[in-house]
mmCIF file of C-alpha atoms and ligand atoms in Angstrom:
data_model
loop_
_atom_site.group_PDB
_atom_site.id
_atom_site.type_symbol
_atom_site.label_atom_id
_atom_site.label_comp_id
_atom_site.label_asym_id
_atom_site.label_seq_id
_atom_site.Cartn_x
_atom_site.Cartn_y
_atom_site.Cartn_z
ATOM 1 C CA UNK A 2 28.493 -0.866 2.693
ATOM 2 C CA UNK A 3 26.794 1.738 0.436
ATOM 3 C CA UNK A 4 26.518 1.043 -3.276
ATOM 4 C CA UNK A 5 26.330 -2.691 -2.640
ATOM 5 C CA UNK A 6 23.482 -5.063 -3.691
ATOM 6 C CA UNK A 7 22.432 -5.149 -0.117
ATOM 7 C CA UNK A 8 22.181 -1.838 0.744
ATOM 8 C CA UNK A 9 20.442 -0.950 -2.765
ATOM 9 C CA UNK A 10 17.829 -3.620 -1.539
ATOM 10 C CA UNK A 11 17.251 -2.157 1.915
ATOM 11 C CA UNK A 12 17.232 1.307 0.547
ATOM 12 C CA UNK A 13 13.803 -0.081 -1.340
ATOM 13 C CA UNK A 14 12.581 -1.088 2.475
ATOM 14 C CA UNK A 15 9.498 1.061 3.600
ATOM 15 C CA UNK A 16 7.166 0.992 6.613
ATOM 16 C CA UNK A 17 4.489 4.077 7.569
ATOM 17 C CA UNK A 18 1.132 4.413 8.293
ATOM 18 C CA UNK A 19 -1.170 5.332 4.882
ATOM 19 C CA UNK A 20 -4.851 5.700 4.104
ATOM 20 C CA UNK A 21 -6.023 2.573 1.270
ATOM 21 C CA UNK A 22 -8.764 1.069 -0.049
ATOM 22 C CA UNK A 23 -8.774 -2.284 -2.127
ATOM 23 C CA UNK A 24 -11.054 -1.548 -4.665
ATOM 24 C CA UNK A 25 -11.016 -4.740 -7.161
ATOM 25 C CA UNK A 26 -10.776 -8.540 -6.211
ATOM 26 C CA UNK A 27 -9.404 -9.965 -9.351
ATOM 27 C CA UNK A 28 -11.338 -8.256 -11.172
ATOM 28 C CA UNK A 29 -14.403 -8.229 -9.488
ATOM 29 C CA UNK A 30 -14.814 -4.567 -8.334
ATOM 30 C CA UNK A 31 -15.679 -3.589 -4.771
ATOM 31 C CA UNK A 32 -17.189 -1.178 -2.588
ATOM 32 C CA UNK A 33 -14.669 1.184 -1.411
ATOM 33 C CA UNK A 34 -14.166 0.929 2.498
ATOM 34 C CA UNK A 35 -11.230 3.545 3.018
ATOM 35 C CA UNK A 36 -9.008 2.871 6.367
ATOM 36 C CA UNK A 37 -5.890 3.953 7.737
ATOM 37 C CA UNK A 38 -3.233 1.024 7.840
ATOM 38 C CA UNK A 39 0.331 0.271 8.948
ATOM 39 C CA UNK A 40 2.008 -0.302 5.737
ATOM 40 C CA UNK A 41 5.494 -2.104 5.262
ATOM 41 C CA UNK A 42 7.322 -2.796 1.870
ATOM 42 C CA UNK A 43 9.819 -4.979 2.068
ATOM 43 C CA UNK A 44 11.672 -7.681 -0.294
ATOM 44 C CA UNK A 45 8.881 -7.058 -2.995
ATOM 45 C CA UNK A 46 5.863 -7.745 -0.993
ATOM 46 C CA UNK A 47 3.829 -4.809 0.452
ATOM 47 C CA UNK A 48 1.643 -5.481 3.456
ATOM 48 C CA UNK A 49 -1.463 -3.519 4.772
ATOM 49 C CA UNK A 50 -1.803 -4.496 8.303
ATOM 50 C CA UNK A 51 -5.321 -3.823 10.230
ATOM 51 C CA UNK A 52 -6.611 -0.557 10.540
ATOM 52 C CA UNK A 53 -4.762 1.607 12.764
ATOM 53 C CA UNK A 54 -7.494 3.602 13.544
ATOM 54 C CA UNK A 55 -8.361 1.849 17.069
ATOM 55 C CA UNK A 56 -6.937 3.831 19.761
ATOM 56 C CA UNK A 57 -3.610 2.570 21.298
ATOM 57 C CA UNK A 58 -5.424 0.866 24.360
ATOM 58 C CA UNK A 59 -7.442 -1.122 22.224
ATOM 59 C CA UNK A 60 -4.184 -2.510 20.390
ATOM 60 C CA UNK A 61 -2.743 -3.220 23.667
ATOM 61 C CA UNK A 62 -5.515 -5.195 24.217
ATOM 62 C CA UNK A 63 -5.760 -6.845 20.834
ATOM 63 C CA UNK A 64 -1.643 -6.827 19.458
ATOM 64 C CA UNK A 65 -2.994 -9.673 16.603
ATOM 65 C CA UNK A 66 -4.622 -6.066 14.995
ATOM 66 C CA UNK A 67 -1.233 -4.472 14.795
ATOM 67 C CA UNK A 68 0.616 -7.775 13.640
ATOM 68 C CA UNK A 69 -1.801 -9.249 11.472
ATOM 69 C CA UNK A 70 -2.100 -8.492 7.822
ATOM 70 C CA UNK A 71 -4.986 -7.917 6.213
ATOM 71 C CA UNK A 72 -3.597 -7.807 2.594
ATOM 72 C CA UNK A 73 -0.412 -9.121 1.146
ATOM 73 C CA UNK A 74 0.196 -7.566 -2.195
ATOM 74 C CA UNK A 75 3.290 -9.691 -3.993
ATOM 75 C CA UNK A 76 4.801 -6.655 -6.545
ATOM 76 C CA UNK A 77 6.365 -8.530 -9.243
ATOM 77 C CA UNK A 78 4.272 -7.851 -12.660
ATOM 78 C CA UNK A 79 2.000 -5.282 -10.493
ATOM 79 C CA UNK A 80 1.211 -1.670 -12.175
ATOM 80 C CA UNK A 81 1.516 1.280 -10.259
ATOM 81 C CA UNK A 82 -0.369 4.971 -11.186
ATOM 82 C CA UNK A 83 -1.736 8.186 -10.173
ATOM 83 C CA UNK A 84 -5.220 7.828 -9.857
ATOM 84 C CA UNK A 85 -7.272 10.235 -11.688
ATOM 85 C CA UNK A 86 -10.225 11.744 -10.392
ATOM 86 C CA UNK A 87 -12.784 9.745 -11.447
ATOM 87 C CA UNK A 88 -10.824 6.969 -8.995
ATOM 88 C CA UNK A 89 -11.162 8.965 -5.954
ATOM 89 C CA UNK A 90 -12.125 12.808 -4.976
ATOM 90 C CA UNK A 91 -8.779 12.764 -2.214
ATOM 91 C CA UNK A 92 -5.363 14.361 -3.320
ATOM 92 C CA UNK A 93 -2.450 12.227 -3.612
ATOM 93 C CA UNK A 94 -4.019 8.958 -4.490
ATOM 94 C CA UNK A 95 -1.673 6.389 -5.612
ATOM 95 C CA UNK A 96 -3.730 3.104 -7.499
ATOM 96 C CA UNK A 97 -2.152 -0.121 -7.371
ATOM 97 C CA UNK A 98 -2.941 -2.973 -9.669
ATOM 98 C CA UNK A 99 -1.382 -6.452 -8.981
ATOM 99 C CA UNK A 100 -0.823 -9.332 -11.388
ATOM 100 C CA UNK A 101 -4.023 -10.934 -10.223
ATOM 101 C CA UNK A 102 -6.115 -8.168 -11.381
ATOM 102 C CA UNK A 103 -6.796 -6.506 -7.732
ATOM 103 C CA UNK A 104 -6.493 -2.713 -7.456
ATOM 104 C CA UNK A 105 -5.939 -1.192 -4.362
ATOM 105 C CA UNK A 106 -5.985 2.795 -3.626
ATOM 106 C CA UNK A 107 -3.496 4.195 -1.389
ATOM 107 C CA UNK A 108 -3.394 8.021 -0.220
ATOM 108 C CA UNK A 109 -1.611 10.247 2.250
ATOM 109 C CA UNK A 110 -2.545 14.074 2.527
ATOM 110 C CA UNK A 111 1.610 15.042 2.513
ATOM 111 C CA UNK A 112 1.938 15.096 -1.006
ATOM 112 C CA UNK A 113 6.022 14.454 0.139
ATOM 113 C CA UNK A 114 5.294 11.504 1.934
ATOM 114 C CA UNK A 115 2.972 9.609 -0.831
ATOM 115 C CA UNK A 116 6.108 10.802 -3.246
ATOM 116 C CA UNK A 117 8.300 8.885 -1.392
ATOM 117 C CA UNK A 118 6.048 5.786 -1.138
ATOM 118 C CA UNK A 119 5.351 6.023 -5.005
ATOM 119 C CA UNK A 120 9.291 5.903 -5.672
ATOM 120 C CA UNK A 121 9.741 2.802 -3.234
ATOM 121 C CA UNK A 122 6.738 0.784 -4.654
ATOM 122 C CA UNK A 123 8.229 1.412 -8.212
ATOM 123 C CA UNK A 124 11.587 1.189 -7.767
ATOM 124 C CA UNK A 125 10.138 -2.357 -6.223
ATOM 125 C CA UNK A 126 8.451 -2.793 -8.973
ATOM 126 C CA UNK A 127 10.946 -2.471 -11.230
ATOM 127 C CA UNK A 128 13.597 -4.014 -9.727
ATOM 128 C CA UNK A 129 11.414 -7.340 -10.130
ATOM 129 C CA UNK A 130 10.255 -6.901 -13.870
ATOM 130 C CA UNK A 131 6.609 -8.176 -15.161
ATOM 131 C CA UNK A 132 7.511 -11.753 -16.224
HETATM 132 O O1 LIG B 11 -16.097 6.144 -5.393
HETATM 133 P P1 LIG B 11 -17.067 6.568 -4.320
HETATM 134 O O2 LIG B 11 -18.242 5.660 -4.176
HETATM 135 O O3 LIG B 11 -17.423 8.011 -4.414
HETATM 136 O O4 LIG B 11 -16.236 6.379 -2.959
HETATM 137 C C1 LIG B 11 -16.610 6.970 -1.752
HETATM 138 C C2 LIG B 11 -17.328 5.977 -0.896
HETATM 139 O O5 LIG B 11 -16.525 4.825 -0.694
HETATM 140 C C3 LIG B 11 -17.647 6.580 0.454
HETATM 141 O O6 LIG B 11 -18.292 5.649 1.288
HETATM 142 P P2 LIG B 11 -19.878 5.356 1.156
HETATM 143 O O7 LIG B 11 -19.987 4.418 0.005
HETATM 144 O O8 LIG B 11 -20.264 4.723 2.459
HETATM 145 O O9 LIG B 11 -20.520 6.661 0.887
HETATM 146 C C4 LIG B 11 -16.376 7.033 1.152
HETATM 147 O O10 LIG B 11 -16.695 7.631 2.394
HETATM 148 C C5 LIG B 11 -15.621 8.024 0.286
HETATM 149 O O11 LIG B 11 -14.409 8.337 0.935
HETATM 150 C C6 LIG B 11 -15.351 7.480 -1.095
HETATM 151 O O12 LIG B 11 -14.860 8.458 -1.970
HETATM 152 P P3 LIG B 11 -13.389 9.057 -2.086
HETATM 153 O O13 LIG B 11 -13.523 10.090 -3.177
HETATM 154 O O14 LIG B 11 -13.047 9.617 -0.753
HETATM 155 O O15 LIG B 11 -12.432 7.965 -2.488
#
């Protein structure tokens, strides 16, 4: 029923395709490799599954690339900004820092659809606090 716990929680649920880059491994920084990924947020954990930029015959023939993720991002105690442009010449770049130290980049050209993601991913955030 609306205005319950539950619904409040699934209201935070996300899933869309977005463009990201992981751009520090605790700490360590990395080479920026951008790809386009099926994204899901969901009960505090986002997930970037494998690039979705193989055309849909070639997922048919290899479903682990849609299903498996390639990062697992756990939210709790995880900062969330709009990168500037000495992070990344593309508009609407959202940079993502977890617990552990590891940034990730995430960007869509529809300035309403990263907008929306930035609101989930905090309201995620914030739900879970930074202890
Ligand atoms: O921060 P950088 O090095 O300008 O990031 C760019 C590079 O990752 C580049 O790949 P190469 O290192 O192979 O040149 C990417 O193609 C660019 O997209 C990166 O810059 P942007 O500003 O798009 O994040």
């Amino acid at each position: 029923a609306p205005g319950t716990k539950e619904e409040k929680f699934k209201s935070l649920e996300k899933a869309g395709v977005l463009n990201r880059t992981k751009t520090s491994d605790r700490g360590k920084r990395l080479r920026k490799n951008w790809s386009s990924s099926w994204t899901v947020l969901e009960g505090g954990i986002l997930t970037f599954f494998k690039d979705s930029k193989h055309s849909a015959a070639s997922a048919l023939r290899h479903p682990s690339t849609l299903t498996t993720p390639e990062h697992t991002l756990e939210l709790r105690g995880a900062s969330l900004t709009w990168a500037g442009r000495d992070k990344s010449s593309k508009k609407n770049v959202l940079e993502l820092r977890t617990r552990d130290g590891s940034e990730f980049l995430i960007q869509h050209d529809s300035e309403q659809i990263i907008t929306a993601w930035h609101k989930a991913i905090a309201d995620s955030i914030g739900r879970r606090g930074s202890d």
